Coordinates of C-alpha atoms in Angstrom, one line a residue:
M15 CA -60.4 -2.6 6.3
K16 CA -59.3 -1.9 2.8
M17 CA -55.8 -3.3 2.2
K18 CA -53.2 -0.8 0.9
K19 CA -50.5 -1.8 -1.6
R20 CA -47.3 -1.9 0.4
A21 CA -43.7 -2.7 -0.2
L22 CA -41.1 -3.4 2.5
V23 CA -37.7 -2.3 1.4
S24 CA -34.5 -2.9 3.5
V25 CA -31.2 -3.3 1.6
S26 CA -27.5 -3.3 2.4
D27 CA -26.7 -2.9 -1.3
K28 CA -28.4 0.4 -2.2
A29 CA -27.6 0.4 -5.9
G30 CA -30.7 1.4 -7.8
V31 CA -33.0 1.2 -4.8
V32 CA -34.1 4.9 -4.9
E33 CA -35.1 4.5 -8.6
F34 CA -36.9 1.3 -7.8
C35 CA -38.9 2.7 -5.0
K36 CA -39.9 5.8 -7.1
G37 CA -41.2 3.3 -9.6
L38 CA -43.2 1.5 -6.8
V39 CA -44.7 4.8 -5.6
E40 CA -45.7 5.6 -9.2
N41 CA -47.6 2.2 -9.2
G42 CA -49.5 3.1 -6.1
F43 CA -47.3 1.5 -3.4
E44 CA -46.6 2.8 0.1
I45 CA -43.0 2.2 1.1
I46 CA -42.1 0.7 4.5
S47 CA -38.4 0.8 5.4
T48 CA -35.8 0.5 8.1
G49 CA -32.6 2.2 9.2
G50 CA -30.2 3.3 6.6
T51 CA -32.5 2.4 3.7
A52 CA -35.2 4.6 5.1
K53 CA -32.8 7.5 5.4
A54 CA -31.6 7.1 1.9
L55 CA -35.2 7.1 0.5
K56 CA -36.2 10.1 2.6
D57 CA -33.1 12.0 1.5
A58 CA -34.3 11.3 -2.1
G59 CA -37.6 12.9 -1.3
L60 CA -39.7 9.7 -1.0
K61 CA -42.4 9.3 1.7
V62 CA -41.4 6.4 3.9
I63 CA -43.3 4.5 6.7
G64 CA -40.9 3.6 9.4
I65 CA -40.9 -0.1 10.5
S66 CA -41.8 1.0 14.0
E67 CA -45.1 2.5 12.7
I68 CA -46.0 -0.9 11.5
T69 CA -44.9 -3.0 14.5
G70 CA -45.8 -0.4 17.1
F71 CA -42.5 -1.3 18.7
P72 CA -39.2 0.6 18.5
E73 CA -36.2 -0.8 16.7
C74 CA -34.0 -2.2 19.5
L75 CA -30.8 -4.0 20.5
D76 CA -28.7 -1.9 18.1
G77 CA -31.0 -2.8 15.3
R78 CA -30.9 -6.6 15.9
V79 CA -34.6 -6.5 16.3
K80 CA -36.6 -4.5 13.7
T81 CA -38.8 -6.6 11.5
L82 CA -39.2 -9.7 13.7
H83 CA -42.9 -9.0 14.5
P84 CA -46.3 -10.5 13.7
N85 CA -47.5 -7.3 12.1
V86 CA -44.7 -7.8 9.5
H87 CA -44.8 -11.6 9.1
A88 CA -48.6 -11.9 9.1
G89 CA -48.7 -9.3 6.3
L90 CA -46.2 -11.5 4.4
L91 CA -47.6 -14.9 5.0
A92 CA -51.3 -14.4 4.8
M93 CA -52.7 -16.2 1.8
R94 CA -55.0 -13.8 0.0
S95 CA -57.2 -16.7 -1.3
N96 CA -57.8 -18.0 2.2
P97 CA -60.8 -16.2 3.7
E98 CA -59.8 -17.2 7.3
H99 CA -56.4 -15.6 6.8
M100 CA -57.8 -12.4 5.5
A101 CA -60.4 -12.3 8.3
Q102 CA -57.7 -12.6 10.9
L103 CA -55.8 -9.8 9.3
E104 CA -58.9 -7.7 9.4
K105 CA -59.5 -8.5 13.1
L106 CA -55.9 -7.8 14.0
N107 CA -55.8 -4.6 11.9
I108 CA -52.8 -5.9 9.9
N109 CA -52.2 -4.8 6.4
T110 CA -50.8 -7.1 3.7
I111 CA -47.3 -6.6 2.3
D112 CA -47.2 -7.3 -1.4
I113 CA -43.6 -6.7 -2.3
V114 CA -40.4 -7.3 -0.3
C115 CA -37.1 -5.9 -1.4
V116 CA -34.3 -7.1 0.8
N117 CA -30.7 -8.1 0.5
L118 CA -28.8 -9.3 3.4
Y119 CA -26.1 -7.9 5.7
P120 CA -22.7 -8.0 3.9
F121 CA -21.3 -11.1 5.5
K122 CA -19.1 -11.9 2.5
A123 CA -17.7 -8.4 2.4
T124 CA -17.0 -8.6 6.1
L125 CA -15.1 -11.8 5.7
A126 CA -13.2 -10.4 2.7
K127 CA -11.8 -7.5 4.6
G128 CA -10.5 -9.8 7.4
A129 CA -12.8 -8.7 10.2
D130 CA -12.5 -10.4 13.6
F131 CA -14.9 -13.0 14.8
A132 CA -17.2 -10.6 16.7
E133 CA -17.7 -8.4 13.7
C134 CA -18.3 -11.4 11.4
V135 CA -21.0 -12.7 13.8
E136 CA -22.6 -9.2 14.0
N137 CA -22.9 -9.3 10.3
I138 CA -25.0 -12.5 10.3
D139 CA -28.4 -11.3 9.2
I140 CA -31.4 -12.7 11.1
G141 CA -34.5 -10.5 10.2
G142 CA -33.6 -10.3 6.5
P143 CA -33.5 -14.1 5.8
T144 CA -36.6 -14.5 7.9
M145 CA -38.5 -11.9 5.9
I146 CA -37.5 -13.1 2.4
R147 CA -38.1 -16.7 3.2
A148 CA -41.5 -15.9 4.5
A149 CA -42.3 -13.8 1.4
A150 CA -40.9 -16.6 -0.9
K151 CA -43.1 -19.2 0.9
N152 CA -46.1 -17.1 0.0
Y153 CA -44.8 -16.5 -3.5
Q154 CA -48.3 -16.5 -5.2
D155 CA -49.2 -13.3 -3.3
V156 CA -45.8 -11.6 -2.6
A157 CA -43.1 -10.7 -5.0
V158 CA -39.7 -10.8 -3.3
I159 CA -36.6 -9.2 -4.8
V160 CA -33.1 -9.9 -3.5
D161 CA -31.1 -9.0 -6.6
P162 CA -31.1 -5.4 -8.0
K163 CA -30.9 -6.9 -11.5
D164 CA -34.6 -7.8 -11.1
Y165 CA -35.8 -4.3 -10.3
D166 CA -36.5 -3.3 -13.9
K167 CA -38.4 -6.6 -14.6
V168 CA -40.7 -6.1 -11.6
L169 CA -41.4 -2.5 -12.4
S170 CA -42.1 -3.4 -16.1
E171 CA -44.7 -6.0 -15.1
L172 CA -46.3 -3.8 -12.5
K173 CA -47.0 -1.2 -15.3
T174 CA -48.8 -3.9 -17.3
G175 CA -51.1 -5.2 -14.6
G176 CA -48.9 -6.9 -11.9
V177 CA -46.0 -9.2 -11.4
T178 CA -46.8 -12.5 -13.1
L179 CA -46.9 -15.8 -11.3
E180 CA -44.1 -17.1 -13.5
T181 CA -41.9 -14.2 -12.3
K182 CA -42.9 -14.6 -8.7
K183 CA -41.8 -18.3 -8.9
Y184 CA -38.5 -17.2 -10.4
L185 CA -38.0 -14.7 -7.6
Q186 CA -38.9 -17.4 -5.1
Y187 CA -36.1 -19.6 -6.5
K188 CA -33.6 -16.7 -6.2
V189 CA -34.5 -16.2 -2.6
F190 CA -33.7 -19.7 -1.5
A191 CA -30.5 -19.8 -3.7
H192 CA -29.5 -16.5 -2.1
T193 CA -30.0 -17.7 1.5
A194 CA -28.4 -21.1 0.7
V195 CA -25.2 -19.4 -0.4
Y196 CA -25.4 -16.9 2.5
D197 CA -25.7 -19.8 5.0
S198 CA -23.0 -21.8 3.4
L199 CA -20.5 -18.9 3.8
I200 CA -21.5 -18.7 7.5
S201 CA -21.3 -22.4 8.2
N202 CA -18.0 -22.8 6.4
Y203 CA -16.5 -19.8 8.2
L204 CA -17.6 -21.2 11.6
A205 CA -16.2 -24.6 10.7
A206 CA -12.8 -23.0 9.9
Q207 CA -12.9 -21.1 13.2
L208 CA -13.3 -24.5 15.0
G209 CA -10.6 -26.2 13.0
I210 CA -13.1 -28.6 11.4
T211 CA -11.5 -29.8 8.2
F212 CA -14.1 -32.3 7.0
P213 CA -17.6 -31.5 8.5
E214 CA -20.3 -34.1 8.7
Q215 CA -22.4 -31.9 6.3
V216 CA -20.9 -29.5 3.8
T217 CA -22.1 -27.0 1.3
F218 CA -20.1 -24.9 -1.2
A219 CA -21.0 -21.6 -2.7
Y220 CA -20.0 -20.7 -6.2
E221 CA -20.9 -17.9 -8.6
K222 CA -21.4 -18.3 -12.4
A223 CA -18.4 -16.8 -14.2
Q224 CA -19.4 -17.7 -17.7
D225 CA -21.5 -20.0 -19.8
M226 CA -19.5 -22.2 -22.2
R227 CA -20.2 -23.0 -25.8
Y228 CA -20.0 -26.7 -24.8
G229 CA -18.2 -29.0 -22.4
E230 CA -15.5 -31.6 -23.3
N231 CA -17.5 -32.4 -26.4
P232 CA -20.0 -30.4 -28.4
Q233 CA -22.9 -32.5 -27.2
Q234 CA -22.3 -31.5 -23.6
Q235 CA -23.5 -28.3 -22.1
A236 CA -21.2 -26.6 -19.6
V237 CA -20.6 -23.6 -17.4
F238 CA -17.7 -22.3 -15.3
Y239 CA -18.3 -21.2 -11.7
N240 CA -15.9 -19.2 -9.5
E241 CA -15.5 -19.7 -5.8
Q242 CA -17.1 -16.9 -3.7
F243 CA -13.6 -15.6 -2.9
I244 CA -11.2 -15.3 -5.8
R245 CA -8.0 -17.0 -4.9
S246 CA -4.7 -15.3 -5.7
G247 CA -2.8 -16.8 -8.6
S248 CA -5.8 -18.8 -9.8
L249 CA -7.5 -18.9 -13.2
S250 CA -10.5 -17.2 -11.6
S251 CA -8.2 -14.2 -10.9
A252 CA -6.9 -14.1 -14.5
K253 CA -7.4 -11.0 -16.7
Q254 CA -7.9 -11.9 -20.3
L255 CA -6.1 -9.5 -22.5
W256 CA -6.8 -11.0 -25.9
G257 CA -8.7 -13.7 -27.7
K258 CA -12.1 -15.4 -27.5
E259 CA -13.6 -16.9 -24.4
L260 CA -12.0 -19.9 -22.8
S261 CA -13.6 -23.2 -23.4
Y262 CA -14.2 -26.0 -20.8
N263 CA -11.2 -27.9 -22.0
N264 CA -9.1 -24.7 -22.0
I265 CA -9.8 -24.1 -18.4
N266 CA -9.2 -27.6 -17.3
D267 CA -5.9 -27.9 -19.2
A268 CA -4.8 -24.5 -18.2
N269 CA -5.3 -25.4 -14.6
G270 CA -3.0 -28.4 -14.9
A271 CA -0.3 -26.1 -16.3
L272 CA -0.8 -23.6 -13.6
E273 CA -0.6 -26.1 -10.8
L274 CA 2.8 -27.4 -12.1
L275 CA 4.1 -23.9 -12.6
K276 CA 3.6 -23.2 -8.9
E277 CA 6.4 -25.6 -8.1
F278 CA 8.9 -23.2 -9.6
A279 CA 8.5 -20.0 -7.6
N280 CA 12.2 -18.9 -7.5
T281 CA 13.3 -19.4 -11.0
P282 CA 12.0 -18.4 -14.5
A283 CA 9.9 -21.4 -15.7
V284 CA 7.7 -22.3 -18.6
V285 CA 5.2 -25.2 -18.6
A286 CA 3.7 -26.4 -21.9
C287 CA 0.6 -28.5 -21.3
K288 CA -1.8 -30.6 -23.4
H289 CA -4.9 -32.3 -21.9
A290 CA -3.9 -31.2 -18.4
N291 CA -0.6 -33.1 -18.7
P292 CA 2.8 -31.4 -19.1
C293 CA 4.4 -32.0 -22.5
G294 CA 7.4 -29.8 -22.0
V295 CA 8.8 -28.0 -19.0
G296 CA 11.8 -25.7 -18.9
T297 CA 13.6 -23.4 -16.4
G298 CA 16.4 -21.0 -17.1
K299 CA 18.0 -17.7 -16.3
S300 CA 15.4 -15.9 -18.3
V301 CA 11.8 -16.4 -19.5
F302 CA 13.2 -16.8 -23.1
E303 CA 15.7 -19.5 -22.1
A304 CA 13.0 -21.3 -20.1
Y305 CA 10.6 -21.2 -23.0
M306 CA 13.1 -22.5 -25.5
R307 CA 13.9 -25.4 -23.1
A308 CA 10.2 -26.2 -22.7
Y309 CA 9.6 -26.0 -26.5
E310 CA 12.6 -28.2 -27.3
S311 CA 11.4 -30.8 -24.8
D312 CA 8.6 -31.8 -27.2
P313 CA 8.2 -29.4 -30.2
V314 CA 5.5 -31.8 -31.7
S315 CA 3.1 -32.0 -28.7
V316 CA 3.4 -28.3 -27.8
F317 CA 1.5 -27.4 -31.0
G318 CA -2.0 -26.4 -30.0
G319 CA -1.0 -26.5 -26.3
I320 CA -1.1 -24.1 -23.4
L321 CA 1.8 -22.2 -21.9
A322 CA 2.1 -21.1 -18.3
I323 CA 5.0 -18.6 -17.6
N324 CA 6.0 -17.3 -14.2
G325 CA 7.5 -14.0 -15.5
T326 CA 7.0 -11.3 -18.1
V327 CA 6.8 -12.3 -21.8
D328 CA 9.2 -10.2 -23.8
K329 CA 9.6 -9.5 -27.5
D330 CA 12.0 -12.4 -28.1
T331 CA 9.9 -14.9 -26.3
A332 CA 6.7 -13.7 -28.1
T333 CA 8.4 -14.0 -31.4
E334 CA 9.3 -17.6 -30.7
I335 CA 5.8 -18.4 -29.4
N336 CA 4.2 -16.9 -32.6
K337 CA 6.1 -19.4 -34.8
I338 CA 3.7 -22.2 -33.8
F339 CA 0.0 -22.4 -32.9
I340 CA -0.6 -22.0 -29.2
E341 CA -4.1 -22.0 -27.6
I342 CA -3.4 -20.0 -24.4
V343 CA -0.5 -18.1 -22.9
M344 CA -0.8 -17.4 -19.1
A345 CA 1.9 -15.1 -17.7
S346 CA 2.7 -12.7 -14.9
D347 CA 2.8 -9.9 -17.5
Y348 CA 3.7 -9.0 -21.1
T349 CA 5.7 -6.2 -22.5
K350 CA 4.0 -3.8 -25.0
E351 CA 6.1 -5.3 -27.8
A352 CA 5.2 -8.8 -26.8
L353 CA 1.5 -8.1 -26.9
E354 CA 1.7 -6.5 -30.3
I355 CA 3.4 -9.6 -31.6
L356 CA 1.1 -12.1 -30.0
E357 CA -2.1 -10.3 -30.9
Q358 CA -1.2 -10.9 -34.6
K359 CA -2.6 -14.4 -34.0
K360 CA -6.4 -14.4 -34.0
N361 CA -7.0 -17.6 -32.1
I362 CA -4.6 -17.2 -29.3
R363 CA -5.8 -16.3 -25.8
L364 CA -3.6 -14.2 -23.6
L365 CA -4.1 -14.2 -19.8
K366 CA -2.4 -12.0 -17.3
I367 CA -2.4 -13.6 -13.8
D368 CA -1.0 -11.5 -11.0
N369 CA 1.1 -13.5 -8.4
I370 CA 0.9 -16.5 -10.8
A371 CA 3.3 -18.6 -8.7
A372 CA 1.3 -18.1 -5.5
K373 CA 1.0 -21.2 -3.4
R374 CA -2.5 -22.5 -2.8
E375 CA -4.3 -21.3 0.4
K376 CA -4.5 -23.9 3.1
S377 CA -8.2 -23.7 3.1
A378 CA -8.4 -24.9 -0.5
F379 CA -9.4 -28.5 -1.3
D380 CA -9.1 -30.8 -4.2
M381 CA -12.6 -32.0 -5.2
K382 CA -13.7 -34.6 -7.8
K383 CA -17.4 -35.2 -8.5
V384 CA -18.4 -38.8 -9.0
Y385 CA -21.9 -39.9 -9.9
G386 CA -23.8 -39.8 -6.6
G387 CA -21.1 -38.3 -4.5
L388 CA -18.2 -36.0 -4.0
L389 CA -14.5 -36.8 -3.3
V390 CA -12.7 -34.2 -1.2
Q391 CA -9.1 -34.2 -0.2
Q392 CA -6.3 -31.9 0.8
Y393 CA -4.1 -30.8 -2.1
D394 CA -0.8 -32.7 -2.5
E395 CA 1.4 -29.9 -1.2
S396 CA 4.4 -32.0 -0.2
L397 CA 7.3 -32.7 -2.5
I398 CA 9.7 -35.0 -0.6
H399 CA 8.8 -36.7 2.7
G400 CA 9.3 -34.2 5.5
E401 CA 10.5 -31.7 2.9
D402 CA 14.0 -33.0 3.6
L403 CA 16.0 -32.3 0.5
S404 CA 19.1 -33.8 2.1
L405 CA 17.5 -37.2 1.3
L406 CA 18.8 -36.6 -2.3
S407 CA 22.4 -36.9 -1.1
K408 CA 22.6 -38.8 2.2
K409 CA 22.8 -42.6 2.4
A410 CA 19.7 -44.4 3.4
E411 CA 19.6 -46.8 6.3
V412 CA 19.2 -50.4 5.2
E413 CA 17.8 -53.1 7.4
E414 CA 18.1 -56.9 6.8
T415 CA 15.1 -58.6 8.3
L416 CA 12.8 -61.6 7.7
T417 CA 9.4 -61.9 6.2
P418 CA 6.6 -63.6 8.2
A419 CA 7.5 -66.8 6.2
G420 CA 11.1 -66.5 7.5
K421 CA 12.7 -65.5 4.2
P422 CA 15.4 -62.8 4.1
K423 CA 14.1 -59.3 3.3
T424 CA 15.9 -56.0 2.7
V425 CA 14.2 -52.9 3.9
Y426 CA 15.4 -49.5 2.7
G427 CA 14.9 -46.2 4.4
M428 CA 14.8 -42.8 2.6
G429 CA 17.9 -41.4 0.9
V430 CA 20.5 -42.8 -1.5
V431 CA 20.0 -46.6 -1.7
T432 CA 22.7 -47.4 -4.3
K433 CA 26.4 -47.7 -3.9
R434 CA 26.9 -44.6 -6.0
A435 CA 25.4 -41.3 -4.8
P436 CA 24.1 -38.8 -7.3
T437 CA 26.3 -35.9 -8.4
K438 CA 25.3 -32.3 -7.7
E439 CA 24.0 -31.9 -11.3
E440 CA 22.0 -35.2 -11.0
I441 CA 20.5 -34.0 -7.8
K442 CA 19.4 -30.8 -9.4
A443 CA 18.0 -32.6 -12.4
M444 CA 16.2 -35.2 -10.1
L445 CA 14.5 -32.4 -8.1
F446 CA 13.4 -30.8 -11.3
A447 CA 12.0 -34.0 -12.7
W448 CA 10.3 -34.9 -9.4
K449 CA 8.4 -31.6 -9.5
V450 CA 7.2 -32.4 -13.0
V451 CA 6.2 -36.0 -12.3
K452 CA 4.1 -34.8 -9.3
H453 CA 1.8 -33.1 -11.7
T454 CA 1.7 -35.7 -14.4
K455 CA -1.2 -38.2 -14.7
S456 CA -0.4 -41.6 -13.2
N457 CA 1.2 -43.9 -14.0
A458 CA 3.8 -41.3 -14.7
I459 CA 7.5 -41.2 -15.6
V460 CA 9.5 -38.0 -16.3
I461 CA 13.0 -37.9 -17.5
G462 CA 15.0 -34.7 -17.8
K463 CA 18.3 -32.9 -17.6
D464 CA 19.8 -29.3 -17.9
G465 CA 16.6 -27.6 -16.5
R466 CA 14.2 -29.2 -19.0
T467 CA 12.2 -32.4 -19.5
T468 CA 13.5 -34.7 -22.2
G469 CA 10.6 -37.2 -22.1
I470 CA 7.3 -37.7 -20.4
G471 CA 5.2 -40.9 -20.1
M472 CA 1.8 -40.4 -18.5
G473 CA -1.5 -42.1 -17.8
Q474 CA -0.4 -45.6 -18.5
T475 CA -1.9 -48.7 -16.9
N476 CA 1.5 -50.1 -16.0
R477 CA 4.7 -48.4 -15.0
I478 CA 7.0 -50.1 -17.6
W479 CA 4.8 -48.6 -20.4
A480 CA 5.1 -45.1 -18.9
A481 CA 8.9 -45.6 -18.7
Q482 CA 9.1 -46.8 -22.3
Q483 CA 6.9 -44.0 -23.5
A484 CA 9.1 -41.3 -21.8
I485 CA 12.3 -42.9 -23.1
A486 CA 10.9 -43.2 -26.6
H487 CA 9.8 -39.5 -26.6
A488 CA 13.3 -38.5 -25.4
G489 CA 15.1 -40.5 -28.1
K490 CA 18.8 -39.7 -28.0
E491 CA 18.2 -37.0 -25.3
A492 CA 17.5 -39.8 -22.8
K493 CA 21.2 -40.4 -22.5
G494 CA 22.6 -38.5 -19.6
S495 CA 19.1 -37.7 -18.3
V496 CA 17.6 -38.7 -14.9
M497 CA 14.3 -40.4 -14.3
A498 CA 11.5 -39.6 -11.8
S499 CA 8.7 -42.1 -11.1
D500 CA 5.5 -40.9 -9.3
A501 CA 5.3 -44.3 -7.4
F502 CA 7.6 -47.2 -6.7
F503 CA 9.0 -49.6 -9.3
P504 CA 7.1 -52.9 -8.8
F505 CA 9.8 -54.7 -10.8
P506 CA 13.3 -53.9 -11.9
D507 CA 12.2 -53.8 -15.5
C508 CA 12.1 -50.0 -15.4
V509 CA 15.7 -50.0 -14.4
D510 CA 16.6 -52.3 -17.3
E511 CA 15.0 -49.7 -19.7
C512 CA 17.1 -46.9 -18.0
V513 CA 20.3 -48.9 -18.5
K514 CA 19.5 -49.3 -22.3
A515 CA 18.7 -45.6 -22.6
G516 CA 21.8 -44.3 -20.8
I517 CA 19.9 -42.7 -17.9
T518 CA 22.2 -42.0 -15.0
A519 CA 20.1 -41.5 -11.9
I520 CA 16.6 -42.3 -10.6
I521 CA 14.3 -40.7 -8.0
Q522 CA 11.3 -42.6 -6.7
P523 CA 9.3 -43.1 -3.5
G524 CA 10.5 -46.6 -2.8
G525 CA 8.5 -49.1 -0.8
S526 CA 8.1 -52.1 -3.2
I527 CA 8.8 -55.6 -2.1
Q528 CA 11.0 -55.7 -5.2
D529 CA 13.1 -52.7 -4.1
K530 CA 16.2 -54.9 -3.6
A531 CA 16.1 -56.2 -7.2
S532 CA 15.8 -52.6 -8.5
V533 CA 18.7 -51.4 -6.3
E534 CA 20.9 -54.3 -7.4
A535 CA 20.1 -53.6 -11.1
C536 CA 21.1 -50.0 -10.6
D537 CA 24.3 -50.9 -8.8
A538 CA 25.2 -53.3 -11.6
A539 CA 24.9 -50.4 -14.1
N540 CA 26.4 -47.7 -11.9
I541 CA 23.1 -45.8 -11.7
A542 CA 22.4 -43.7 -8.6
M543 CA 18.9 -44.2 -7.1
V544 CA 17.2 -42.2 -4.3
F545 CA 14.1 -43.1 -2.3
V546 CA 12.2 -40.0 -1.1
G547 CA 9.1 -41.6 0.6
D548 CA 6.1 -39.6 -0.6
R549 CA 4.4 -40.9 -3.8
H550 CA 2.5 -38.5 -6.1
F551 CA -0.4 -40.4 -7.8
K552 CA -2.5 -37.9 -9.8
H553 CA -5.7 -39.1 -11.4

């Protein structure tokens, strides 16, 4: 039998498919199709061979079984260079299929609209993946298209003699990338339905958002991928209003600022960030007041930094921002006057992020790639152990016990561990500083007062250096400030620095074998100290 040129077309995304099939017909192809695709092509005036005419069997089970048939898969998998394969097709009266154009049931869209379990399962494609994988396996003889963006390329090559082997290999790659993402969405959805947090095997699906000019340094290539589902209040959801594309470092640093900003959902707040570390944080009754407090926290480091703002940038705030060089401003919105002012700067990037203070979804995970592996953990969503803010004012229980060696030991519970309890103003300042230190690279110390940071020490290899750095940055502003430490004081030396600087209250997790020495040093200087349990290492 003489083999006819045939293409099998069955798509859920029908964008451009009519034009593509018209091009196939002009190049001598017969079109085989199914269901809704066949109807769309017929309505456009194209002659279509129904899949049942090929299989000799009706579509059944509500369309669950259409293409799962030897007359289809033998036509896809037969190797044209293998005489035995071709002889078997001749004997079985099966025609080859040279082009497959299929994209899969819209499982992602079904998830996105919040469909129930039954509807999600019904939108798991079976015949589609089977067909495109079969065609891709036989890539040298079959061109398989899963992306409408490739229609023009295939038609162009058909007009000049046929789809090239190089293009067929590229299309083969796209098939297995497509099915890998598709299956990862399904497996992760099913794991979530079963409450499986950390499966034995895991895959993650991402889509390229943009190529970057380079990575952290010019000699490194880089790209930014978005998760399949854009998360509210994330950088992926940002709308860029002004400025050139974000760089690798821009995105990384901006994310650090954004994560800290989410701690301040109920008050105007501004986070100034450099190298993913806060360099100034302010809150206030207005965005303008919050910005001024953040700026005054460290007017040197904020130069060339990133601002995250959980409100609308107005004319006055924009005027102040424009007095210095800022790389990026992220905000809930901007007034028309603010945009006109900020857009006077050529090199600033302006991002609008709806719901900028939105908390992370529970299904989100913090991941860090290491060479040869992947570290995955839940995000650090807690603030104070048990979220019990009363710990900041109530007295901690203290137990006198003995070490295994029989030496006296004092064990402190959570709460106020010093003779003096913090004042209401100190409690307010401690809670503010504690939110900031949670998002500062460890070892981290933050000191602050009056709704703003006064000094930040971060990323040091010992805690006393972080304390000294924060106090040095604060200068005279350290007096009357409070201190937050992301982990316990291993020695009372940090308290000694607080005494010299005039710091009045300290918040820390507690739990050191030297806790008693630190508490006694505080008592001697009339400093209030609170233990809150949870530490906040950030690396």
